[in-house]
CSV table of C-alpha atoms in Angstrom, one decimal:
chain,number,residue,atom,x,y,z
A,401,UNK,CA,-33.8,24.6,9.3
A,402,UNK,CA,-32.4,23.1,6.1
A,403,UNK,CA,-30.6,26.4,5.5
A,404,UNK,CA,-29.1,26.5,8.9
A,405,UNK,CA,-28.0,22.8,8.6
A,406,UNK,CA,-25.9,23.7,5.7
A,407,UNK,CA,-23.8,26.0,7.7
A,408,UNK,CA,-23.6,23.6,10.6
A,409,UNK,CA,-22.4,20.8,8.4
A,410,UNK,CA,-19.6,22.9,6.9
A,411,UNK,CA,-18.0,23.3,10.3
A,412,UNK,CA,-17.4,19.5,10.5
A,413,UNK,CA,-14.0,18.5,9.2
A,414,UNK,CA,-14.1,16.7,5.8
A,415,UNK,CA,-14.1,12.9,6.0
A,416,UNK,CA,-10.6,12.6,4.6
A,417,UNK,CA,-9.2,14.6,7.5
A,418,UNK,CA,-11.2,12.4,10.0
A,419,UNK,CA,-9.7,9.3,8.3
A,420,UNK,CA,-6.2,10.7,8.7
A,421,UNK,CA,-6.6,11.4,12.4
A,422,UNK,CA,-8.2,8.1,13.1
A,423,UNK,CA,-5.4,6.3,11.2
A,424,UNK,CA,-2.8,8.2,13.1
A,425,UNK,CA,-4.1,6.8,16.4
A,426,UNK,CA,-4.8,3.3,15.1
A,427,UNK,CA,-1.4,3.0,13.6
A,428,UNK,CA,0.2,4.2,16.8
A,429,UNK,CA,-1.7,1.5,18.8
A,430,UNK,CA,-0.9,-1.1,16.1
A,431,UNK,CA,2.8,-0.3,16.1
A,432,UNK,CA,3.4,-0.2,19.8
A,433,UNK,CA,0.6,-2.5,21.0
A,434,UNK,CA,-0.5,0.1,23.4
A,435,UNK,CA,-4.3,0.0,23.1
A,436,UNK,CA,-6.8,2.5,24.5
A,437,UNK,CA,-7.8,-0.3,26.9
A,438,UNK,CA,-4.2,-0.6,28.1
A,439,UNK,CA,-4.0,3.1,28.7
A,440,UNK,CA,-7.2,2.9,30.8
A,441,UNK,CA,-5.7,0.0,32.9
A,442,UNK,CA,-2.5,2.0,33.4
A,443,UNK,CA,-4.5,5.0,34.4
A,444,UNK,CA,-6.5,3.0,37.0
A,445,UNK,CA,-3.3,1.5,38.5
A,446,UNK,CA,-1.4,4.7,38.6
A,447,UNK,CA,-4.4,6.3,40.4
A,448,UNK,CA,-4.5,3.5,43.0
A,449,UNK,CA,-0.7,3.5,43.6
A,450,UNK,CA,-0.3,7.3,43.9
A,451,UNK,CA,-3.4,7.9,45.9
A,452,UNK,CA,-2.1,5.5,48.6
A,453,UNK,CA,0.6,8.2,49.3
A,454,UNK,CA,-0.6,11.5,48.0
A,455,UNK,CA,-4.2,12.8,47.7
A,456,UNK,CA,-4.9,13.2,43.9
A,457,UNK,CA,-7.9,14.1,41.9
A,458,UNK,CA,-8.7,10.8,40.1
A,459,UNK,CA,-11.3,12.5,37.8
A,460,UNK,CA,-8.6,14.6,36.2
A,461,UNK,CA,-5.8,12.1,35.7
A,462,UNK,CA,-4.8,11.5,32.1
A,463,UNK,CA,-2.5,8.9,30.7
A,464,UNK,CA,-1.7,9.5,27.0
A,465,UNK,CA,0.6,8.3,24.4
A,466,UNK,CA,2.9,10.8,22.6
A,467,UNK,CA,4.6,9.9,19.4
A,468,UNK,CA,8.0,11.6,18.8
A,469,UNK,CA,10.5,11.5,16.0
A,470,UNK,CA,13.1,9.6,18.0
A,471,UNK,CA,11.1,8.1,20.8
A,472,UNK,CA,7.6,7.5,22.0
A,473,UNK,CA,6.4,8.5,25.4
A,474,UNK,CA,3.7,7.7,27.9
A,475,UNK,CA,2.6,10.9,29.5
A,476,UNK,CA,0.8,10.9,32.8
A,477,UNK,CA,-0.9,14.1,34.0
A,478,UNK,CA,-1.7,13.7,37.7
A,479,UNK,CA,-3.2,16.8,39.4
A,480,UNK,CA,-3.0,16.8,43.2
A,481,UNK,CA,-6.1,17.4,45.2
A,482,UNK,CA,-6.2,20.8,46.8
A,483,UNK,CA,-5.0,20.2,50.4
A,484,UNK,CA,-7.0,23.0,52.1
A,485,UNK,CA,-4.0,25.3,52.7
A,486,UNK,CA,-4.4,27.3,55.9
A,487,UNK,CA,-6.8,24.9,57.5
A,488,UNK,CA,-5.5,23.4,60.7
A,489,UNK,CA,-5.0,19.6,60.8
B,1305,UNK,CA,21.9,-12.7,-16.3
B,1306,UNK,CA,20.8,-12.3,-12.7
B,1307,UNK,CA,17.2,-11.2,-12.6
B,1308,UNK,CA,15.7,-9.1,-9.9
B,1309,UNK,CA,12.7,-10.4,-7.8
B,1310,UNK,CA,10.0,-7.9,-7.0
B,1311,UNK,CA,7.1,-9.0,-4.8
B,1312,UNK,CA,3.8,-7.1,-5.0
B,1313,UNK,CA,1.9,-7.3,-1.7
B,1314,UNK,CA,-0.6,-5.4,0.4
B,1315,UNK,CA,-2.1,-7.1,3.5
B,1316,UNK,CA,-5.6,-6.3,2.5
B,1317,UNK,CA,-7.3,-8.0,-0.4
B,1318,UNK,CA,-8.9,-6.2,-3.4
B,1319,UNK,CA,-6.5,-3.2,-3.5
B,1320,UNK,CA,-5.1,-4.0,-6.9
B,1321,UNK,CA,-2.1,-6.3,-6.4
B,1322,UNK,CA,-2.9,-8.5,-9.3
B,1323,UNK,CA,-3.7,-5.6,-11.6
B,1324,UNK,CA,-0.4,-4.0,-10.6
B,1325,UNK,CA,1.6,-7.2,-11.2
B,1326,UNK,CA,0.1,-7.7,-14.6
B,1327,UNK,CA,0.6,-4.1,-15.7
B,1328,UNK,CA,4.1,-3.8,-14.3
B,1329,UNK,CA,5.1,-7.0,-16.0
B,1330,UNK,CA,3.6,-5.8,-19.3
B,1331,UNK,CA,5.2,-2.3,-19.0
B,1332,UNK,CA,8.6,-3.7,-18.2
B,1333,UNK,CA,8.4,-6.2,-21.1
B,1334,UNK,CA,7.5,-3.3,-23.5
B,1335,UNK,CA,10.8,-1.8,-22.4
B,1336,UNK,CA,12.8,-4.7,-23.7
B,1337,UNK,CA,13.1,-6.5,-20.4
B,1338,UNK,CA,12.7,-10.3,-20.1
B,1339,UNK,CA,9.9,-10.6,-17.6
B,1340,UNK,CA,8.2,-13.5,-15.8
B,1341,UNK,CA,5.0,-12.8,-13.7
B,1342,UNK,CA,4.6,-15.3,-11.0
B,1343,UNK,CA,1.2,-16.0,-9.3
B,1344,UNK,CA,1.9,-17.0,-5.7
B,1345,UNK,CA,-1.8,-17.0,-4.8
B,1346,UNK,CA,-2.3,-20.7,-4.8
B,1347,UNK,CA,-5.9,-21.8,-4.7
B,1348,UNK,CA,-7.2,-18.4,-5.7
B,1349,UNK,CA,-5.2,-17.7,-8.9
B,1350,UNK,CA,-6.2,-14.7,-11.0
B,1351,UNK,CA,-3.1,-13.3,-12.6
B,1352,UNK,CA,-3.7,-15.7,-15.5
B,1353,UNK,CA,-7.1,-14.1,-16.3
B,1354,UNK,CA,-5.9,-10.5,-15.8
B,1355,UNK,CA,-3.2,-11.2,-18.4
B,1356,UNK,CA,-5.6,-13.1,-20.7
B,1357,UNK,CA,-3.6,-16.3,-20.6
B,1358,UNK,CA,-6.0,-18.6,-18.7
B,1359,UNK,CA,-6.6,-20.8,-21.7
B,1360,UNK,CA,-3.0,-21.6,-22.3
B,1361,UNK,CA,-2.0,-23.1,-18.9
B,1362,UNK,CA,-0.7,-26.6,-19.0
B,1363,UNK,CA,1.4,-26.9,-15.8
B,1364,UNK,CA,1.6,-24.7,-12.8
B,1365,UNK,CA,3.9,-23.7,-9.9
B,1366,UNK,CA,2.9,-26.7,-7.7
B,1367,UNK,CA,3.6,-29.1,-10.6
B,1368,UNK,CA,7.1,-27.6,-10.8
B,1369,UNK,CA,7.7,-27.8,-7.0
B,1370,UNK,CA,6.4,-31.4,-6.9
B,1371,UNK,CA,8.5,-32.4,-9.9
B,1372,UNK,CA,5.7,-33.2,-12.4
B,1373,UNK,CA,7.3,-31.0,-15.0
B,1374,UNK,CA,10.3,-28.9,-15.7
B,1375,UNK,CA,10.2,-25.2,-14.9
B,1376,UNK,CA,10.4,-24.3,-18.6
B,1377,UNK,CA,7.3,-26.3,-19.3
B,1378,UNK,CA,5.1,-24.4,-16.8
B,1379,UNK,CA,5.9,-21.0,-18.3
B,1380,UNK,CA,3.2,-19.5,-20.5
B,1381,UNK,CA,4.5,-17.2,-23.2
B,1382,UNK,CA,2.4,-14.0,-23.8
B,1383,UNK,CA,2.0,-13.9,-27.6
B,1384,UNK,CA,1.6,-10.1,-27.5
B,1385,UNK,CA,5.0,-9.5,-26.0
B,1386,UNK,CA,7.7,-12.1,-26.8
B,1387,UNK,CA,9.7,-11.1,-23.6
B,1388,UNK,CA,6.8,-11.8,-21.2
B,1389,UNK,CA,5.9,-15.0,-19.5
B,1390,UNK,CA,3.6,-16.2,-16.8
B,1391,UNK,CA,4.2,-18.8,-14.1
B,1392,UNK,CA,0.7,-19.7,-13.0
B,1393,UNK,CA,-0.4,-20.8,-9.6
B,1394,UNK,CA,-2.3,-24.1,-9.0
B,1395,UNK,CA,-6.0,-23.6,-8.6
B,1396,UNK,CA,-7.0,-26.9,-6.9
B,1397,UNK,CA,-4.4,-26.8,-4.1
B,1398,UNK,CA,-3.7,-24.5,-1.1
B,1399,UNK,CA,-0.8,-22.4,0.2
B,1400,UNK,CA,0.8,-25.3,2.0
B,1401,UNK,CA,1.6,-27.0,-1.3
B,1402,UNK,CA,4.6,-24.6,-1.6
B,1403,UNK,CA,7.2,-23.6,1.0
B,1404,UNK,CA,9.3,-20.4,1.2
B,1405,UNK,CA,12.3,-22.5,0.3
B,1406,UNK,CA,10.5,-23.8,-2.8
B,1407,UNK,CA,9.9,-20.3,-3.9
B,1408,UNK,CA,13.5,-19.3,-3.4
B,1409,UNK,CA,14.7,-22.3,-5.4
B,1410,UNK,CA,12.3,-21.7,-8.3
B,1411,UNK,CA,13.2,-18.0,-8.4
B,1412,UNK,CA,16.9,-18.7,-8.3
B,1413,UNK,CA,16.5,-20.8,-11.4
B,1414,UNK,CA,14.3,-18.2,-13.2
B,1415,UNK,CA,16.8,-15.4,-12.4
B,1416,UNK,CA,19.2,-17.1,-14.8
B,1417,UNK,CA,17.0,-16.3,-17.8
B,1418,UNK,CA,14.9,-13.2,-16.9
B,1419,UNK,CA,15.6,-9.6,-16.0
B,1420,UNK,CA,12.6,-9.2,-13.8
B,1421,UNK,CA,10.5,-11.7,-11.7
B,1422,UNK,CA,7.3,-10.0,-10.5
B,1423,UNK,CA,5.5,-12.0,-7.8
B,1424,UNK,CA,1.8,-11.5,-7.1
B,1425,UNK,CA,1.4,-12.2,-3.4
B,1426,UNK,CA,-1.9,-13.3,-1.9
B,1427,UNK,CA,-3.7,-11.1,0.6
B,1428,UNK,CA,-3.0,-11.7,4.3
B,1429,UNK,CA,0.1,-12.2,6.3
B,1430,UNK,CA,0.1,-16.0,6.5
B,1431,UNK,CA,2.0,-18.6,4.6
B,1432,UNK,CA,1.0,-17.4,1.2
B,1433,UNK,CA,2.5,-14.0,2.0
B,1434,UNK,CA,5.6,-15.7,3.5
B,1435,UNK,CA,6.1,-17.7,0.3
B,1436,UNK,CA,5.7,-14.6,-1.9
B,1437,UNK,CA,8.2,-12.4,0.0
B,1438,UNK,CA,10.8,-15.1,0.7
B,1439,UNK,CA,12.7,-14.7,-2.6
B,1440,UNK,CA,12.1,-10.9,-2.9
B,1441,UNK,CA,15.0,-8.5,-3.6
B,1442,UNK,CA,12.5,-5.6,-3.5
B,1443,UNK,CA,8.9,-5.3,-2.3
B,1444,UNK,CA,6.2,-3.1,-3.6
B,1445,UNK,CA,3.2,-2.4,-1.3
B,1446,UNK,CA,-0.1,-1.6,-3.0
B,1447,UNK,CA,-2.6,0.4,-1.0
B,1448,UNK,CA,-5.7,2.5,-1.6
B,1449,UNK,CA,-6.2,5.9,0.0
B,1450,UNK,CA,-8.7,4.3,2.4
B,1451,UNK,CA,-8.5,3.6,6.1
B,1452,UNK,CA,-8.5,-0.3,6.2
B,1453,UNK,CA,-6.0,-0.6,3.3
B,1454,UNK,CA,-3.5,1.8,4.8
B,1455,UNK,CA,-3.8,0.1,8.2
B,1456,UNK,CA,-3.1,-3.3,6.7
B,1457,UNK,CA,-0.2,-1.9,4.6
B,1458,UNK,CA,1.4,-0.5,7.8
B,1459,UNK,CA,1.1,-4.0,9.3
B,1460,UNK,CA,2.8,-5.6,6.3
B,1461,UNK,CA,5.5,-2.9,6.3
B,1462,UNK,CA,6.2,-3.6,10.0
B,1463,UNK,CA,6.6,-7.4,9.3
B,1464,UNK,CA,8.9,-6.8,6.3
B,1465,UNK,CA,11.0,-4.3,8.2
B,1466,UNK,CA,11.4,-6.8,11.1
B,1467,UNK,CA,12.8,-9.2,8.6
B,1468,UNK,CA,15.0,-6.5,7.0
B,1469,UNK,CA,13.4,-7.1,3.6
B,1470,UNK,CA,13.7,-4.3,1.3
B,1471,UNK,CA,13.8,-1.8,-0.3
B,1472,UNK,CA,10.1,-1.4,0.3
B,1473,UNK,CA,8.2,1.1,-2.0
B,1474,UNK,CA,4.6,2.1,-2.2
B,1475,UNK,CA,2.0,2.3,-4.9
B,1476,UNK,CA,-1.1,4.3,-4.0
B,1477,UNK,CA,-3.8,2.8,-6.2
B,1478,UNK,CA,-7.3,3.9,-7.1
B,1479,UNK,CA,-6.9,7.5,-6.0
B,1480,UNK,CA,-9.9,9.7,-6.9
B,1481,UNK,CA,-8.6,13.2,-7.5
B,1482,UNK,CA,-12.2,14.6,-7.3
B,1483,UNK,CA,-12.8,13.2,-3.8
B,1484,UNK,CA,-9.3,14.4,-2.7
B,1485,UNK,CA,-10.2,17.9,-3.9
B,1486,UNK,CA,-13.4,17.8,-1.9
B,1487,UNK,CA,-11.5,16.7,1.2
B,1488,UNK,CA,-13.3,13.3,1.3
B,1489,UNK,CA,-10.4,11.1,0.6
B,1490,UNK,CA,-7.0,10.6,2.2
B,1491,UNK,CA,-4.4,12.5,0.1
B,1492,UNK,CA,-1.3,10.8,-1.3
B,1493,UNK,CA,0.7,13.1,1.1
B,1494,UNK,CA,-1.4,11.8,4.1
B,1495,UNK,CA,-0.8,8.2,3.1
B,1496,UNK,CA,3.0,8.8,2.6
B,1497,UNK,CA,3.3,10.6,5.9
B,1498,UNK,CA,1.4,7.8,7.8
B,1499,UNK,CA,3.3,4.9,6.2
B,1500,UNK,CA,6.7,6.7,6.0
B,1501,UNK,CA,8.1,4.7,3.0
B,1502,UNK,CA,9.2,5.7,-0.4
B,1503,UNK,CA,6.6,6.3,-3.1
B,1504,UNK,CA,7.0,4.6,-6.5
B,1505,UNK,CA,3.7,5.6,-8.1
B,1506,UNK,CA,0.2,6.9,-7.8
B,1507,UNK,CA,-2.5,5.2,-10.0
B,1508,UNK,CA,-5.8,7.1,-10.4
B,1509,UNK,CA,-9.1,5.3,-10.3
B,1510,UNK,CA,-9.8,4.4,-13.9
B,1511,UNK,CA,-12.7,2.5,-15.3
B,1512,UNK,CA,-10.6,1.1,-18.1
B,1513,UNK,CA,-8.9,-1.1,-15.6
B,1514,UNK,CA,-12.2,-3.0,-15.3
B,1515,UNK,CA,-12.8,-3.2,-19.0
B,1516,UNK,CA,-9.1,-4.4,-19.4
B,1517,UNK,CA,-9.8,-7.2,-16.9
B,1518,UNK,CA,-13.0,-8.1,-18.7
B,1519,UNK,CA,-11.0,-8.6,-21.9
B,1520,UNK,CA,-7.7,-9.9,-20.5
B,1521,UNK,CA,-5.8,-7.0,-22.0
B,1522,UNK,CA,-3.9,-5.1,-19.2
B,1523,UNK,CA,-4.2,-1.3,-19.6
B,1524,UNK,CA,-0.4,-0.9,-19.9
B,1525,UNK,CA,-0.6,-2.6,-23.4
B,1526,UNK,CA,-1.8,0.8,-24.8
B,1527,UNK,CA,-1.0,4.3,-23.7
B,1528,UNK,CA,-4.5,5.8,-23.9
B,1529,UNK,CA,-5.5,5.4,-20.3
B,1530,UNK,CA,-4.5,7.3,-17.1
B,1531,UNK,CA,-3.9,4.1,-15.2
B,1532,UNK,CA,-1.9,2.6,-18.1
B,1533,UNK,CA,0.4,5.6,-18.2
B,1534,UNK,CA,0.8,5.5,-14.4
B,1535,UNK,CA,2.0,1.9,-14.6
B,1536,UNK,CA,4.4,2.8,-17.3
B,1537,UNK,CA,5.8,5.6,-15.1
B,1538,UNK,CA,6.3,3.1,-12.3
B,1539,UNK,CA,8.1,0.7,-14.7
B,1540,UNK,CA,10.4,3.5,-15.7
B,1541,UNK,CA,11.1,4.3,-12.0
B,1542,UNK,CA,11.9,0.6,-11.4
B,1543,UNK,CA,14.4,0.8,-14.3
B,1544,UNK,CA,16.1,3.8,-12.5
B,1545,UNK,CA,14.6,6.6,-14.5
B,1546,UNK,CA,13.7,9.9,-12.8
B,1547,UNK,CA,10.1,10.4,-13.6
B,1548,UNK,CA,8.3,13.3,-11.9
B,1549,UNK,CA,5.0,12.6,-10.1
B,1550,UNK,CA,2.5,14.3,-12.4
B,1551,UNK,CA,-0.6,16.0,-10.9
B,1552,UNK,CA,-3.6,13.8,-11.2
B,1553,UNK,CA,-6.2,16.5,-11.6
B,1554,UNK,CA,-6.9,18.9,-14.3
B,1555,UNK,CA,-4.7,22.0,-13.8
B,1556,UNK,CA,-6.6,25.1,-12.5
B,1557,UNK,CA,-6.7,28.4,-14.3
B,1558,UNK,CA,-3.7,29.9,-12.5
B,1559,UNK,CA,-1.6,26.8,-13.2
B,1560,UNK,CA,-2.7,26.9,-16.9
B,1561,UNK,CA,-1.7,30.6,-17.1
B,1562,UNK,CA,1.6,29.9,-15.5
B,1563,UNK,CA,2.3,27.0,-17.8
B,1564,UNK,CA,1.4,29.1,-20.8
B,1565,UNK,CA,3.7,32.0,-19.8
B,1566,UNK,CA,6.4,29.5,-18.8
B,1567,UNK,CA,6.3,27.9,-22.2
B,1568,UNK,CA,6.3,31.2,-24.0
B,1569,UNK,CA,9.5,32.2,-22.2
B,1570,UNK,CA,11.1,28.8,-22.7
B,1571,UNK,CA,10.6,29.0,-26.5
B,1572,UNK,CA,13.5,30.1,-28.6
């Protein structure tokens, strides 16, 4: 077991890399005041607004923050629910 | 003479602001500059003990601001370097005893007789920090390659940029090359990329900084420590010299071979 653990542990990224990725996110939130909680709120409200008009799959909706060189973006990924093509209404 | 005001700040406490202030003041004074180190951490002063001058304080910054003495009388001369002085903070008062306007006025007077005014800022982003950066011509952020220190540094950089204070340059302090090599510490490249400001120096973790604090003799007074040499390099960069950023770890076999062949070729 100990022997296997050694291999398993090696696959985890070193802690310096973890720190860098965590910082990248934290600094983005700090700089723009867009927190993970705010992203959740936006997601919930987008789901409720859009699903009033179009059937969407709320489980797969994603709202993320994307940092660019010139501008930052909010990116919403909103998959539509399959409408049952061919079925008669 | 119109001296330059450089404020050393960090956001987070304990990253080495006071050590950096004391050593840059010493290193600049050893390069024939007239230097005054100013402790802006009122109520929690420590620059005096780091410089080994705590027994010679008569008046302090608050005495000057409140008119109990003339500015000259509050300056403590460092006997080891005739060009180096300390303006100590008050220990029994708090930050509200001094305003940003007071700091600007005191520094404007000191500019007349010094080349460099190095201000040791308190931690935090409240009034003590505001006091320390108000007179600054240039700001040096001290951080450690560590998540909380980098985050706080970013916050301070944001505040300074909003006020258009600058230039702002970065010291990465207490880097452990061995941990970086193992991948268990943020690299200096990581920190620079995240904070996106100009680097002025990297100071490796060095036990002699602690023994220097114990005895009140800043490491920059001698050139036999890694940290001391790093602070001298920063002082040279402040004076406009181009100093390459030396690698902090021992060179590997390949690098040693390359250096060896390189040197051979370079010899006449």
